[in-house]
Short mmCIF file of C-alpha atoms and ligand atoms in Angstrom, two decimals:
data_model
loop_
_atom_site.label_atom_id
_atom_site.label_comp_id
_atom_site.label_asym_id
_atom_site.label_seq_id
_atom_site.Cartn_x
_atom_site.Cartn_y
_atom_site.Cartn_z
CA UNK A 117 -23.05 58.06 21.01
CA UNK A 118 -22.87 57.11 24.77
CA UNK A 119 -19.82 55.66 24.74
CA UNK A 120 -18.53 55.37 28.23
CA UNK A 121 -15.83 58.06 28.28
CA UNK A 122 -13.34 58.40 30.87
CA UNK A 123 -13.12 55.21 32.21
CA UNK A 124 -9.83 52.95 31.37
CA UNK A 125 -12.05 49.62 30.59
CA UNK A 126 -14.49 51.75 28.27
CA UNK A 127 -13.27 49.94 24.84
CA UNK A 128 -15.94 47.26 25.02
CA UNK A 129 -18.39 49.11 26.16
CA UNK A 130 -21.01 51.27 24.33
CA UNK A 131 -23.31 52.37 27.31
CA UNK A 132 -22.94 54.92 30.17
CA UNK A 133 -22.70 53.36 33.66
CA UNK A 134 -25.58 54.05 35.49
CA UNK A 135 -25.32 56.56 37.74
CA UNK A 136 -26.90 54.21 40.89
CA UNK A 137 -24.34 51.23 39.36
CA UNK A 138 -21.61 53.92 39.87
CA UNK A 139 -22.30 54.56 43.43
CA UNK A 140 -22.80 51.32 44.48
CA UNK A 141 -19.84 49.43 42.99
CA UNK A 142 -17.15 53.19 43.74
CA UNK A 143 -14.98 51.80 46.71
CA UNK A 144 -12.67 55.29 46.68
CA UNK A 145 -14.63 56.39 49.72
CA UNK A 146 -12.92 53.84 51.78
CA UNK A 147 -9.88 52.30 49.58
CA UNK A 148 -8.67 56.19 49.35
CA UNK A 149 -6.81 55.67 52.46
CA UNK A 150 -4.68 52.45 50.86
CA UNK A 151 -3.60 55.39 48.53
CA UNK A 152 0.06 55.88 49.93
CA UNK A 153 0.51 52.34 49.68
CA UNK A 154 -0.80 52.06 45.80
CA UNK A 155 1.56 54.55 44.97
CA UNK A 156 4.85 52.61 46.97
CA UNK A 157 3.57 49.60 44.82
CA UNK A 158 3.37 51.73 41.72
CA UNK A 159 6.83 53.11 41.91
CA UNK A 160 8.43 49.33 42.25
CA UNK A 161 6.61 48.39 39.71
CA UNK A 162 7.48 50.68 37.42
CA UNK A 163 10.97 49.93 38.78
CA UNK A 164 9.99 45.67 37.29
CA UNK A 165 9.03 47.11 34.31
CA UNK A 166 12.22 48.80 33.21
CA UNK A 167 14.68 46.01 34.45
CA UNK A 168 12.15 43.61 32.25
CA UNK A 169 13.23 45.93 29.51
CA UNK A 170 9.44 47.01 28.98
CA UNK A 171 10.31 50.29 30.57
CA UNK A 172 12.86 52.93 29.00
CA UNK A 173 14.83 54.30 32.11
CA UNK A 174 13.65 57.87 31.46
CA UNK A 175 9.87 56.47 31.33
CA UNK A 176 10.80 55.12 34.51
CA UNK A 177 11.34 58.55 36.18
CA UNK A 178 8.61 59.75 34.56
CA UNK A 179 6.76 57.33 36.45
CA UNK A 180 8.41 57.58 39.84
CA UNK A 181 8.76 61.43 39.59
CA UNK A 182 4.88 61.75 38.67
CA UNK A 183 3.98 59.15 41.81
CA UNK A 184 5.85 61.62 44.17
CA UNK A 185 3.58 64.74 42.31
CA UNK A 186 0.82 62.41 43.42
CA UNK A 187 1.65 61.51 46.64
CA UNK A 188 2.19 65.67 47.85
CA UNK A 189 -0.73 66.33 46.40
CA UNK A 190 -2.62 63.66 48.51
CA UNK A 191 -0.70 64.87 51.41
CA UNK A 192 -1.42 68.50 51.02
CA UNK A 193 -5.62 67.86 50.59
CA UNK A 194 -5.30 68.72 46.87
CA UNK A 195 -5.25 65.27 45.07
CA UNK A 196 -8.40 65.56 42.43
CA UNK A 197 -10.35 62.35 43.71
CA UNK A 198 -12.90 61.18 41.46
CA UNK A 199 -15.84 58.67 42.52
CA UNK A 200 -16.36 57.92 38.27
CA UNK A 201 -13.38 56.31 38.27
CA UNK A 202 -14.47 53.65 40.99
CA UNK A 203 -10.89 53.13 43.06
CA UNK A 204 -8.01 54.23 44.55
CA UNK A 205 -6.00 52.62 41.54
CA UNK A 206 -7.55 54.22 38.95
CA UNK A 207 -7.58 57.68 40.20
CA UNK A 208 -3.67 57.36 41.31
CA UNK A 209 -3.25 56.13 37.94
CA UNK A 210 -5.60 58.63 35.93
CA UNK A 211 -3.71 61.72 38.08
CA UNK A 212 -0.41 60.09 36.86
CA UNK A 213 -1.20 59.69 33.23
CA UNK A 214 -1.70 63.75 33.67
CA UNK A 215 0.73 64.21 35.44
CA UNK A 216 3.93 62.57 33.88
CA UNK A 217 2.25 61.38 30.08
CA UNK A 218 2.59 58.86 27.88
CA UNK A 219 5.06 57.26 29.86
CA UNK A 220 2.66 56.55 32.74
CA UNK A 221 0.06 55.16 30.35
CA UNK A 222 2.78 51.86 30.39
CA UNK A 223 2.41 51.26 34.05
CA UNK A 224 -0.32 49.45 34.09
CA UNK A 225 1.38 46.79 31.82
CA UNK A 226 1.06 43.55 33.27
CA UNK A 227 -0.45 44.53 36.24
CA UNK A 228 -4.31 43.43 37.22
CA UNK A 229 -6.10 45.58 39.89
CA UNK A 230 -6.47 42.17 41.40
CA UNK A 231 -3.11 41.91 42.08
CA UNK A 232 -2.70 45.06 42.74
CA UNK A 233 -4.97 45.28 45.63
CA UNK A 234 -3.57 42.18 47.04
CA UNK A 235 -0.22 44.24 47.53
CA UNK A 236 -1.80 47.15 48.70
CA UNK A 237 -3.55 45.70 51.50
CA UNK A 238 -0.84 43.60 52.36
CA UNK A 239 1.64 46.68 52.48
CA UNK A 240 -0.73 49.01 54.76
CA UNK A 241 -1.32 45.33 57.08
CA UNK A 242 2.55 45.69 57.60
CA UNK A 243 2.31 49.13 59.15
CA UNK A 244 -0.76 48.73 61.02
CA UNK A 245 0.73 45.49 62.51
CA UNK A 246 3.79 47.84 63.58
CA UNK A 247 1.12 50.15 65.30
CA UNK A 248 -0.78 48.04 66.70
CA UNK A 249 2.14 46.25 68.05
CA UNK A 250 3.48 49.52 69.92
CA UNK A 251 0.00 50.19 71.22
CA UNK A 252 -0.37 46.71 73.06
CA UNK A 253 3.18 47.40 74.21
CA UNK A 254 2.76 50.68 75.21
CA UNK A 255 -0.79 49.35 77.34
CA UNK A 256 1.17 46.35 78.67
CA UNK A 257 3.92 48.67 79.86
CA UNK A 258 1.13 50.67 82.12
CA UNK A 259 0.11 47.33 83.76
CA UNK A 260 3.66 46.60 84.55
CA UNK A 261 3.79 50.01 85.46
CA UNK A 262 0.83 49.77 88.14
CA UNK A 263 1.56 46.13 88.96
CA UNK A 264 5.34 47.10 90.37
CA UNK A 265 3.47 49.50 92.56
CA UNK A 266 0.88 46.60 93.97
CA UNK A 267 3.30 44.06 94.88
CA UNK A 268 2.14 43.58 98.05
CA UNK A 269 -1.41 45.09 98.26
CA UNK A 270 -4.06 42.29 98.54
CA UNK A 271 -7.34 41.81 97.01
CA UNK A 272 -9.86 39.50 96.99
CA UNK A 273 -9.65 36.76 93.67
CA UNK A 274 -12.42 36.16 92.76
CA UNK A 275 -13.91 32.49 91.20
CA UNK A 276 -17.78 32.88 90.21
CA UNK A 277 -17.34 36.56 90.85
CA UNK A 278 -17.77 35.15 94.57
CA UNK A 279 -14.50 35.86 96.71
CA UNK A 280 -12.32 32.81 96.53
CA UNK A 281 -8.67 33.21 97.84
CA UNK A 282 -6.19 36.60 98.40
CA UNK A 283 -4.18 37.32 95.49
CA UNK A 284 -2.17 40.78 95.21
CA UNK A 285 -3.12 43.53 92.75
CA UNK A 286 -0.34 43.11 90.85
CA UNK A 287 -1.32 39.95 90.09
CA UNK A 288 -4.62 40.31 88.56
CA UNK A 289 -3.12 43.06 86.40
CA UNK A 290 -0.22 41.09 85.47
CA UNK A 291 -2.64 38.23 83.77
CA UNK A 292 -3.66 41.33 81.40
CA UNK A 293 0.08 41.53 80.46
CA UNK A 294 0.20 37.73 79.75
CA UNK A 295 -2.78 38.20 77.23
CA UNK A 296 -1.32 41.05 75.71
CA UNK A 297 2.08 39.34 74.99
CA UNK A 298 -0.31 36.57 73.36
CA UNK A 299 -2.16 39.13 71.48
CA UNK A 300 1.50 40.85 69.83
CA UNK A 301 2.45 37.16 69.07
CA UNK A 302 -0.57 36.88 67.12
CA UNK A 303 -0.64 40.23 65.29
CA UNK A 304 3.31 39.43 64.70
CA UNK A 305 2.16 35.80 63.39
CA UNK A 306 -0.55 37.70 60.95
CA UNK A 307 2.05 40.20 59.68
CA UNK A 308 5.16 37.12 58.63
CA UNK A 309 2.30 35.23 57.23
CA UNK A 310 1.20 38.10 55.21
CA UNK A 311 5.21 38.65 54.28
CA UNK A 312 4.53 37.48 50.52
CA UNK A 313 4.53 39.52 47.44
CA UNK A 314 1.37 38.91 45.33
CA UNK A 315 2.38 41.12 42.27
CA UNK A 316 3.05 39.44 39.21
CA UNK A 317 0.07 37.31 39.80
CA UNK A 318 -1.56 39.57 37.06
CA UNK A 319 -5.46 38.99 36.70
CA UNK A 320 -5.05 35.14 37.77
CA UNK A 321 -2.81 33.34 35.98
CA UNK A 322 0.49 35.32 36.69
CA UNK A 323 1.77 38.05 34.47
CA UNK A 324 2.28 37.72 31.09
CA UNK A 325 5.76 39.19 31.33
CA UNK A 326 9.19 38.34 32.28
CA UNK A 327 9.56 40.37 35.55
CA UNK A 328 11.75 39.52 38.38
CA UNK A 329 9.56 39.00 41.31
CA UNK A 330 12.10 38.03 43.62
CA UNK A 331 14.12 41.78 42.83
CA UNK A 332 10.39 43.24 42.88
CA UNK A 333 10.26 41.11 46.48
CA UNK A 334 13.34 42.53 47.69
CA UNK A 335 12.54 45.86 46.35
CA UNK A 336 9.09 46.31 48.24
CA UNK A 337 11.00 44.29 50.97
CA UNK A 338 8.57 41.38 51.28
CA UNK A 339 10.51 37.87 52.54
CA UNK A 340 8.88 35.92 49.68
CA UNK A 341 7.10 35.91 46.17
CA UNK A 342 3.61 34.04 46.24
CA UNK A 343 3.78 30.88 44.47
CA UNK A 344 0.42 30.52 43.21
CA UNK A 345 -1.45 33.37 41.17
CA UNK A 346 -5.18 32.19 41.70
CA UNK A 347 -4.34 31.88 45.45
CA UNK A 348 -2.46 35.37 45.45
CA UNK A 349 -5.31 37.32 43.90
CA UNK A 350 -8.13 35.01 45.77
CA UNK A 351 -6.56 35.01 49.25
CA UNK A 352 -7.77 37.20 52.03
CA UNK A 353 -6.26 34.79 55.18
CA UNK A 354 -4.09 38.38 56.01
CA UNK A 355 -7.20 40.71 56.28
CA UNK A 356 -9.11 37.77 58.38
CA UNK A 357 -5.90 37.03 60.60
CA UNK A 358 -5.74 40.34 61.25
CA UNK A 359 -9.59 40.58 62.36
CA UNK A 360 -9.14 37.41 64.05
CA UNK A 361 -6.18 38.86 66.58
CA UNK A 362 -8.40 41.92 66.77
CA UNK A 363 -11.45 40.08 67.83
CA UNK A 364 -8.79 38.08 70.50
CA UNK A 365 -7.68 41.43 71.79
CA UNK A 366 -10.85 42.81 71.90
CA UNK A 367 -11.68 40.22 74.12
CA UNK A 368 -9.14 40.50 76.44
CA UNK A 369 -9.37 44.20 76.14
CA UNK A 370 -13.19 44.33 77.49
CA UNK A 371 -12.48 41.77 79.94
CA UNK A 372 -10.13 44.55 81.70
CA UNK A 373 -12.37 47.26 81.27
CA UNK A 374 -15.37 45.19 82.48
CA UNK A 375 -13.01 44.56 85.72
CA UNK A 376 -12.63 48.30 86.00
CA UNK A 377 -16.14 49.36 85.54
CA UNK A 378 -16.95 46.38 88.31
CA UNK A 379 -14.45 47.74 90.85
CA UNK A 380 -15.27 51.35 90.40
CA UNK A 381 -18.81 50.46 91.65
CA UNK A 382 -19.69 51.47 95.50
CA UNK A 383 -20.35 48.36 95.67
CA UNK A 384 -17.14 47.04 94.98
CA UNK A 385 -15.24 50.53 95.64
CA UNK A 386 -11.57 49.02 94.34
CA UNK A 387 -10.67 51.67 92.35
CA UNK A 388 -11.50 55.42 91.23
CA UNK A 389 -10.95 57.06 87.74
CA UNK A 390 -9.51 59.69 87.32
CA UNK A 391 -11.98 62.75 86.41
CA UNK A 392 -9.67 62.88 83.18
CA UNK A 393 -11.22 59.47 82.11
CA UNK A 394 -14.68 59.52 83.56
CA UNK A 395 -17.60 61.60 82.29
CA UNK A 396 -20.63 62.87 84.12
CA UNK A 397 -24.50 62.84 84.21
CA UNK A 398 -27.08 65.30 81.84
CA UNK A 399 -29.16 64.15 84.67
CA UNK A 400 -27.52 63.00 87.97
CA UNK A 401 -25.08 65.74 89.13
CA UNK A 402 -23.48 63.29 91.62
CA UNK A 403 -22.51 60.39 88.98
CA UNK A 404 -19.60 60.29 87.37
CA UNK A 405 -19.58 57.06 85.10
CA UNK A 406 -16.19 55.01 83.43
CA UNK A 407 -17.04 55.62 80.07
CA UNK A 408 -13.89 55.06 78.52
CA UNK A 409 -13.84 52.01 80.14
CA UNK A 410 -17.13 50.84 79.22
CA UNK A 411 -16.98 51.74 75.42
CA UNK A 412 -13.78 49.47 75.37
CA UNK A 413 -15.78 46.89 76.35
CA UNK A 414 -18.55 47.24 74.08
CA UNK A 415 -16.11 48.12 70.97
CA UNK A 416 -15.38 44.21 71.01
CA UNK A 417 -18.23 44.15 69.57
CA UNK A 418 -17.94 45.56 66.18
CA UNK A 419 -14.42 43.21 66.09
CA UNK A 420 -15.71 40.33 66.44
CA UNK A 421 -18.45 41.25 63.32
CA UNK A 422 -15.94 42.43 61.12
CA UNK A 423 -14.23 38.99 61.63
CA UNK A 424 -17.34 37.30 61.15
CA UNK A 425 -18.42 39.84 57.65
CA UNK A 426 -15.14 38.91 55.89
CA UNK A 427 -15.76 35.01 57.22
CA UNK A 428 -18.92 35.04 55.60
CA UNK A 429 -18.00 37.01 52.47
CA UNK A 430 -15.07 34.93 51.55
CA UNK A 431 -17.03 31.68 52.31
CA UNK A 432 -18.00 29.60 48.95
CA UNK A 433 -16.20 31.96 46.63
CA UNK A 434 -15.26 30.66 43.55
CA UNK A 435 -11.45 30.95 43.08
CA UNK A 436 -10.26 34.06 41.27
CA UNK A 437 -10.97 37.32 42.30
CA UNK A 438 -14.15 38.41 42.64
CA UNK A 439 -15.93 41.61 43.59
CA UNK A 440 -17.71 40.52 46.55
CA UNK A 441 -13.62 40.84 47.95
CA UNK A 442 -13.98 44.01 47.87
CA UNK A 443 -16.30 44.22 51.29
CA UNK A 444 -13.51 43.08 52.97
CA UNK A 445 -12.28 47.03 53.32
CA UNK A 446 -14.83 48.42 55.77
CA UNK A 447 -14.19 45.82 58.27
CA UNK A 448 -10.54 45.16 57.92
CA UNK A 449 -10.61 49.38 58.46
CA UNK A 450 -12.99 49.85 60.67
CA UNK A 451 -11.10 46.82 62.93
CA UNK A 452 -7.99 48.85 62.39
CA UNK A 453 -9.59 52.07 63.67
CA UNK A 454 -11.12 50.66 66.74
CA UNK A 455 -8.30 48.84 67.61
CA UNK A 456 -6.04 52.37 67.63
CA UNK A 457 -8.52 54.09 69.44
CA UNK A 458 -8.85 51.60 72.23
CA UNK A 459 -4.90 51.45 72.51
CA UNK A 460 -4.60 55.22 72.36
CA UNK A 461 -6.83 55.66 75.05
CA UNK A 462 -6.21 52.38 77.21
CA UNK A 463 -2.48 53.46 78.65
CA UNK A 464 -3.77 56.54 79.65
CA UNK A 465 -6.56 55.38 81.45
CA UNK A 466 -4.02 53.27 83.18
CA UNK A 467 -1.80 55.42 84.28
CA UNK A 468 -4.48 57.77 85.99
CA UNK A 469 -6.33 54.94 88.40
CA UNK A 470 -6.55 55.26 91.91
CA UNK A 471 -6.57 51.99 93.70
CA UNK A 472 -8.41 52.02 97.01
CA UNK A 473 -5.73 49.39 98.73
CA UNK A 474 -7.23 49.79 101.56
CA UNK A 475 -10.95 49.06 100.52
CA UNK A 476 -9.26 46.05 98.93
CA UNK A 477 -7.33 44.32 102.07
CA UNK A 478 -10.07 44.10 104.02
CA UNK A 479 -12.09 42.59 101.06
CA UNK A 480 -9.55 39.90 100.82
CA UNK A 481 -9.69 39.19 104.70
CA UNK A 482 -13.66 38.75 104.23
CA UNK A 483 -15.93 35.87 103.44
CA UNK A 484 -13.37 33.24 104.84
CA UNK A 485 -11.15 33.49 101.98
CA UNK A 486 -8.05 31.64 103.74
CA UNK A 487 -10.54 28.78 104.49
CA UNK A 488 -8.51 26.55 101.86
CA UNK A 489 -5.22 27.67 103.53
CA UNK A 490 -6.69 26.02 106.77
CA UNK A 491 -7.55 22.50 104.97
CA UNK A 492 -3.71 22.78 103.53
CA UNK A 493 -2.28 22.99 107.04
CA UNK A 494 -4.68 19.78 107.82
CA UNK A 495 -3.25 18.12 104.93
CA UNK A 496 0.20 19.03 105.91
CA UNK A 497 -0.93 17.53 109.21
CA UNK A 498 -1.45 14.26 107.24
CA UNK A 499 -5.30 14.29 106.99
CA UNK A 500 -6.30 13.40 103.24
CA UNK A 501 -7.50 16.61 101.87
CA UNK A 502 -10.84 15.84 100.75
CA UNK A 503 -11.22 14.83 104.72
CA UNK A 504 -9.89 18.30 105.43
CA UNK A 505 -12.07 20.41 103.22
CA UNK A 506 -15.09 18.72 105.04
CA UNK A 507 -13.69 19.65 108.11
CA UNK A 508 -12.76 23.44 107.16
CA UNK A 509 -16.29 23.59 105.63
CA UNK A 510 -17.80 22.50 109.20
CA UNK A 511 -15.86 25.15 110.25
CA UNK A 512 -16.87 28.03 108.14
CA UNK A 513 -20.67 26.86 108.96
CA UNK A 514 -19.69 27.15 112.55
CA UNK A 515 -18.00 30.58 111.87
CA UNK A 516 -21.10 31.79 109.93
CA UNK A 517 -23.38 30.27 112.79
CA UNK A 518 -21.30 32.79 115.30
CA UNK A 519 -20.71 35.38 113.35
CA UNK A 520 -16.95 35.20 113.39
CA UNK A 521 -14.00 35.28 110.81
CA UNK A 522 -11.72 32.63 110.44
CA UNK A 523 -9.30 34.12 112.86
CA UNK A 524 -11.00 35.04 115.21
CA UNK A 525 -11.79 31.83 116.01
CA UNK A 526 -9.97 29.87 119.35
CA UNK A 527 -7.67 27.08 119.22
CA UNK A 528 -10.19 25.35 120.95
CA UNK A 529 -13.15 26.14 118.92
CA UNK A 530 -11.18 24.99 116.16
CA UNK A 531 -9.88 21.61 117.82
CA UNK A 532 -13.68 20.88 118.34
CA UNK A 533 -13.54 20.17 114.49
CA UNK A 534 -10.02 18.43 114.13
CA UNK A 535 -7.64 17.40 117.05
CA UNK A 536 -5.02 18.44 114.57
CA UNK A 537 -5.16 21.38 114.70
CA UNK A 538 -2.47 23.43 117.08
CA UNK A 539 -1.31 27.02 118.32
CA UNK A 540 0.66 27.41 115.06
CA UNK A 541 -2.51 27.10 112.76
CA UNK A 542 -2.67 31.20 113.83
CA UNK A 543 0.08 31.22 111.36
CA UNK A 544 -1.90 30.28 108.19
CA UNK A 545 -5.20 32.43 108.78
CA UNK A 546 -4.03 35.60 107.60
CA UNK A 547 -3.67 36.98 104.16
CA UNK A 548 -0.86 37.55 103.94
CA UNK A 549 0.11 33.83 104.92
CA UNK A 550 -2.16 33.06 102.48
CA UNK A 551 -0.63 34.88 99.96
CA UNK A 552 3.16 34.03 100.88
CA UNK A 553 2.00 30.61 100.53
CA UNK A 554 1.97 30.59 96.67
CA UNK A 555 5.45 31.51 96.00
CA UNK A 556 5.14 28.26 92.96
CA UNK A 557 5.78 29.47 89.78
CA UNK A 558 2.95 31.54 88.57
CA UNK A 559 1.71 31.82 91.96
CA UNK A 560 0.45 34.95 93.54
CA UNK A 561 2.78 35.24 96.56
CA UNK A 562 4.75 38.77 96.27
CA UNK A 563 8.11 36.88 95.93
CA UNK A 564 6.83 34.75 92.99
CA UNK A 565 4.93 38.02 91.39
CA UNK A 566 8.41 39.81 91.45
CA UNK A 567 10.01 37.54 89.35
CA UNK A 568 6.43 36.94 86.92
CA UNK A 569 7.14 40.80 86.98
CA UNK A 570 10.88 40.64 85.78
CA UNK A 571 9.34 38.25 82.76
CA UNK A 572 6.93 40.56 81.93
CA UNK A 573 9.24 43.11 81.90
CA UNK A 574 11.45 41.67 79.41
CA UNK A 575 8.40 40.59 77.28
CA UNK A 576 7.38 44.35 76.97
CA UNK A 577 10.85 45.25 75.93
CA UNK A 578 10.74 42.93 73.10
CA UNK A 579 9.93 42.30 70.00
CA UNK A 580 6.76 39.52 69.34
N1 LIG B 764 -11.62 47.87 44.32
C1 LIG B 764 -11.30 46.50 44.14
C2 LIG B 764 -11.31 45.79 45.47
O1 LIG B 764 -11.33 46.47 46.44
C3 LIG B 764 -9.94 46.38 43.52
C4 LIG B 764 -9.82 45.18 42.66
C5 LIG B 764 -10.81 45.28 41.61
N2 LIG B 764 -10.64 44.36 40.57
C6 LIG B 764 -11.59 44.20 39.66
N3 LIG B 764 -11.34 43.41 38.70
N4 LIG B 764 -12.74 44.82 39.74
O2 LIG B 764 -11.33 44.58 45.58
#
């Protein structure tokens, strides 16, 4: 007789699984790590059970002691795992029926693996929110840390990645901040949304018991109890929220590193890694390449396709649970794993750039970049400005013509273009002027950078 032995649903069957069937449907290789988690869930359930009367106390601490048998042995490398029985659930609850008896062979009462994943992943979202959150902290809090040092250093802005106007370091490294703080709102948005106990949904249709959700809530400390079964065990908004603010942050994220591997270039010669975060040539024994940086930028990537993977999976599911759910894992982990990495790498890298502030003023003095401070001092003059940026441009023309910067042209070259102009129009040429001009809110003039600085300081401090 080949009955299937072993496993917990074998009753109906009569055959063996096949061994390739086995392999391909096992998800322990990957759901092992939601194993701490199972086992939290496990232990309040238990908990439901007794106060529902369907648990005698003493098969209660049965239960509990056996889970904390089973959690020390995953935590000292000796927990049996076993790919026959499929998942993480069953082989936490297989060890535990050896483990503590009889009693344990109750837990499962009222209880669907389809709710019980639910929980699971929404449990180990809660604590990978909190990391996540500390990591974007802990990167914004090396921007703020670098911008309060570049207050007052200019550098070219750049529009078109052609040189467009002075701005100061600080604020170019500040905008990263801004993201960030976006980027924690969303992860915090993702992790209250996800807030929601799904147990007691049972298979679909809720449990057929009389358990207290809301004490099972409060116990597992979850703000509410879902109020829908089919849409507790069929929902996987969390996972995709989750890969959504991933994919977001890995945006932003490779937007800075792409800025760092463009001003470590000769070309651009804005900034230097340190050797600490730089690695060299097999070939070329004078390179010395960014990496770190560049891998950050590539890793968005693989977050934006593990949004897209769980997109696609979900899409046109009938409702109910159904296995094709169970490819939303890999992703959700392997979003979770890139996004650590970057952010335990990213301060770091930070906090160990050299920024060639000298290299970077004279940039910012090149390539007429005040030329739309000098068509704001003819508007201020009372020319209309689109009269004035026709003048200015006749003057750059001139300027490239001659060879000459903006200031180092006379009054009266410049009065050949614009009777307006006057001895005071020395004033606006530099960058400096042109940075003190935009004190405005948001602007990049140091005064006005200090206090975006004192917002992003109290941002960082903060919860999202
Ligand atoms: N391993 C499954 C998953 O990851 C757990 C839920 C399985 N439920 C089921 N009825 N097969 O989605």
């Amino acid at each position: 007789m080949s009955r299937e032995a072993g496993k917990p649903w074998a009753g109906r069957f009569t055959e063996r699984t096949d061994p390739t069937a086995e392999r391909f449907t096992a998800s322990l290789a990957f759901d092992r790590r939601l194993a701490l988690h199972d086992i939290a869930g496990s232990a309040a359930w238990a908990r439901a059970l007794c106060r529902a009367g369907l648990l005698a106390a003493d098969e209660r601490d049965a239960i509990v002691k056996g889970l904390d048998t089973v959690r020390a042995e995953l935590e000292a490398g000796t927990f049996p795992f076993r790919t026959e029985l499929e998942d993480i659930h069953m082989n936490v609850e297989r060890r535990l029926i050896e483990l503590a008896g009889q009693a344990a062979a109750k837990l499962h009462t009222g209880r669907s693996r389809n709710d019980q994943i639910a929980l699971d992943e929404r449990l180990y979202l809660r604590d990978l929110v909190a990391r996540v959150g500390e990591g974007l902290q802990r990167t914004q809090a090396a921007l703020v840390a670098r911008a309060t040092e570049t207050v007052e250093a200019p550098m070219p802005g750049y529009t078109h990645l052609q040189r467009a106007q002075p701005v100061v370091v600080a604020h170019h490294l500040l905008a990263y901040v801004f993201m960030l703080q976006r980027d924690r709102e969303r992860f915090a948005a993702c992790a209250r949304r996800a807030d929601v106990l799904p147990l007691g949904s049972g298979a679909l249709a809720g449990t057929g018991f009389a358990v207290d959700r809301e004490a099972l809530a409060r116990d597992l400390g979850f703000a509410a109890v879902s109020p829908n079964s089919l849409d507790a065990v069929s929902d996987r908004d969390y996972v995709i929220e989750f890969l959504g603010a991933g994919a977001i942050t890995g945006m932003h994220l490779s937007r800075l590193a792409a800025d760092l591997t463009l001003w470590a270039t000769a070309e651009f010669g804005f900034v230097e890694f340190s050797d600490a975060f730089a690695t060299g040539s097999s070939i070329m024994p004078q390179k010395k390449n960014p990496d770190v940086a560049e891998l950050i930028r590539g890793k968005s990537g693989r977050l934006y396709g593990n949004l897209v993977a769980v997109l696609t999976t979900m899409k046109g599911l009938p409702l109910g649970y159904n296995s094709d759910m169970q490819e939303d894992k890999e992703p959700f982990f392997d979003s979770a794993d890139t996004l650590e990495a970057i952010l335990g790498v990213l301060p770091g890298l930070l906090n160990s750039l050299s920024f060639q502030t000298d290299r970077m003023r004279s940039a910012a003095g090149e390539s007429f970049a005040t030329a739309t401070d000098l068509a704001d001092y003819l508007v201020r003059r009372g020319l209309p400005f689109r009269q004035a940026h026709e003048v200015v441009g006749r003057v750059v023309r001139y300027g490239l013509d001659q060879g000459k910067t903006l200031d180092a042209l006379t009054l009266g070259e410049l009065r050949r273009f614009s009777e307006l102009f006057e001895a005071d129009v020395t004033g606006v040429l530099s960058v400096d002027a042109s940075l003190r001009a935009r004190a405005v809110t948001g602007g990049t003039a140091p005064e006005a950078v200090r206090r975006a600085l004192e917002t992003a300081r109290g941002l960082v401090a903060r919860p999202a």
